[in-house]
Short mmCIF file of C-alpha atoms in Angstrom, two decimals:
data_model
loop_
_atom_site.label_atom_id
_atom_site.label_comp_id
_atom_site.label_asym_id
_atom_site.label_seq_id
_atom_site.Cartn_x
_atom_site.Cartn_y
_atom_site.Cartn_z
CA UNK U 19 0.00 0.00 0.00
CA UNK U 20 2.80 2.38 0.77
CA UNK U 21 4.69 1.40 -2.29
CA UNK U 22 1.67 2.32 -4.38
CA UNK U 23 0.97 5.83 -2.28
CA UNK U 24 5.02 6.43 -2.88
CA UNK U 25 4.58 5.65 -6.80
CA UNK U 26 1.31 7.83 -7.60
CA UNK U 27 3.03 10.77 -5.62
CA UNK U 28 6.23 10.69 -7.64
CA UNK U 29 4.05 10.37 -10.57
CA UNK U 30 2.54 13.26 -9.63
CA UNK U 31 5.39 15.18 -8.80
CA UNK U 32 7.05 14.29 -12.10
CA UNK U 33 4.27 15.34 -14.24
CA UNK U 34 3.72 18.54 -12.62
CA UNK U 35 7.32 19.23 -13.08
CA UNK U 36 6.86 18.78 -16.75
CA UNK U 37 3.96 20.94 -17.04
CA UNK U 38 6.19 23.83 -15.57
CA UNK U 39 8.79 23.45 -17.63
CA UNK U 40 6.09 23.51 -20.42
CA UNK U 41 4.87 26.42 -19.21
CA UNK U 42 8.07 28.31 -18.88
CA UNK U 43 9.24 26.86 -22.18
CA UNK U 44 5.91 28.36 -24.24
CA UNK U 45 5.87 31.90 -22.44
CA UNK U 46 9.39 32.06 -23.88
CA UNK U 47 8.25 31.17 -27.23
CA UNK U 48 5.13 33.76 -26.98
CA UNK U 49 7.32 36.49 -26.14
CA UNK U 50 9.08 35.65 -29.07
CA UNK U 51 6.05 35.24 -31.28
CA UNK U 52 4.87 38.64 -30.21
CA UNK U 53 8.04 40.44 -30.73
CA UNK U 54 8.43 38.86 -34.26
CA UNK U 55 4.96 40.35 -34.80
CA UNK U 56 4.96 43.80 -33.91
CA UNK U 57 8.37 44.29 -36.07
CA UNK U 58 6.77 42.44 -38.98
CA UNK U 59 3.83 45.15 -38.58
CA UNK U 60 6.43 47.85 -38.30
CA UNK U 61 8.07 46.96 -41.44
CA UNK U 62 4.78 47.06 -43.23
CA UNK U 63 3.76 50.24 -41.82
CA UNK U 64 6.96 51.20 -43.42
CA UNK U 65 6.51 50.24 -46.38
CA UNK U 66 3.19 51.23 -46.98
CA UNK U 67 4.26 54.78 -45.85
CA UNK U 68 7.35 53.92 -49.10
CA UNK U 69 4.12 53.61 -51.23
CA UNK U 70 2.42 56.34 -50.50
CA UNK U 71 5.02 58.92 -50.92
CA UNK U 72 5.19 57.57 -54.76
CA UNK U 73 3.03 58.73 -57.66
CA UNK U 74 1.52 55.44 -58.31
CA UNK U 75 -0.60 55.16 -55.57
CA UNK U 76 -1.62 59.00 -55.81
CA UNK U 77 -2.18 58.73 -59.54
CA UNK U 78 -4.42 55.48 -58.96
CA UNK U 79 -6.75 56.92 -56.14
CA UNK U 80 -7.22 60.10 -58.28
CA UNK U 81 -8.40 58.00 -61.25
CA UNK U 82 -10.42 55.80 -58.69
CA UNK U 83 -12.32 59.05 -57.18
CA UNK U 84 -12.74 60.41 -60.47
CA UNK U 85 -14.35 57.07 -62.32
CA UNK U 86 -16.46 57.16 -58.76
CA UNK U 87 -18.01 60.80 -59.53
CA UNK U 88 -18.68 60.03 -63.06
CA UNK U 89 -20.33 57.12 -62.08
CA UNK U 90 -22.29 58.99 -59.38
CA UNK U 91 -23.06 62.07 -60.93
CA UNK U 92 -25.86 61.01 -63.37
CA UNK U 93 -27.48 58.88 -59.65
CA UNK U 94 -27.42 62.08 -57.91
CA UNK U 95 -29.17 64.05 -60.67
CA UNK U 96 -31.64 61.84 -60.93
CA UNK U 97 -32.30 61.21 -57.17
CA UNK U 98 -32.60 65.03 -57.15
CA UNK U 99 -34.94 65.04 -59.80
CA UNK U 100 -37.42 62.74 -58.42
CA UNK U 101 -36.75 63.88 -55.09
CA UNK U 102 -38.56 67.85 -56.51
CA UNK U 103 -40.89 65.93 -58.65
CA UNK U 104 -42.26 64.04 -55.20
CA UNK U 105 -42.40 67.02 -52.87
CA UNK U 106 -44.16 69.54 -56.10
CA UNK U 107 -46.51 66.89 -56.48
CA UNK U 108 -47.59 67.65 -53.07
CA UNK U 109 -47.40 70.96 -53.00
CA UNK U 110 -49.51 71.32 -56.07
CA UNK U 111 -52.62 69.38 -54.99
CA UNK U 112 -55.84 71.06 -55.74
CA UNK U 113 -58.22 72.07 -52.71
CA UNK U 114 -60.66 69.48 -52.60
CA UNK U 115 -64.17 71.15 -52.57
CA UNK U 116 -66.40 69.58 -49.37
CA UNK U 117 -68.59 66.39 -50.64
CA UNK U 118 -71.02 66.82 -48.26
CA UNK U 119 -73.99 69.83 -47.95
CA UNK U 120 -74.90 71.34 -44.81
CA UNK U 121 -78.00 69.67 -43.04
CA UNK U 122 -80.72 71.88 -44.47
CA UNK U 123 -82.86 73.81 -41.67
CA UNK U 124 -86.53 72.91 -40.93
#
């Protein structure tokens, strides 16, 4: 009974031991992962910064806002154009004349 109460405690021991060094071991490696990421999204920052600065990405936006306002142009013309047609409609209703006579007196 004692040899069996001995063996599950070293068994315990030893696999707790393991887990530290697990432990230990993978904070190690996350500090590592995490450092390696923020430099890998410094370097991009930089470089993206690198492509703004050239013409290429100014000349493309440019093009891209102005093939966006031709595009929109002729939608906002129209919207406005239905929008006055809508509200003149009700602004030019006719007074309805009363359906209904006054009660006639006795």
């Amino acid at each position: 009974m004692k040899l069996l109460v001995v063996t599950v405690l070293l068994l315990t021991i030893c696999s707790l031991e393991g887990a530290l060094v697990r432990r230990q071991a993978e904070e190690k490696d996350l500090q590592g992962l995490f450092s390696e990421y923020l430099q890998t999204v410094t370097n991009i920052g930089k470089d993206l910064v690198e492509k703004v600065k050239g013409t290429e990405v100014q000349t493309q936006a440019r093009a891209y806002l102005e093939k966006t306002q031709e595009q929109l142009t002729p939608l906002v013309n129209k919207a406005g154009t239905e929008l006055m047609s809508f509200f003149s409609y009700f602004m030019e209703l006719p007074s309805q004349p009363d359906t209904q006579s006054p009660p006639a007196d006795p």
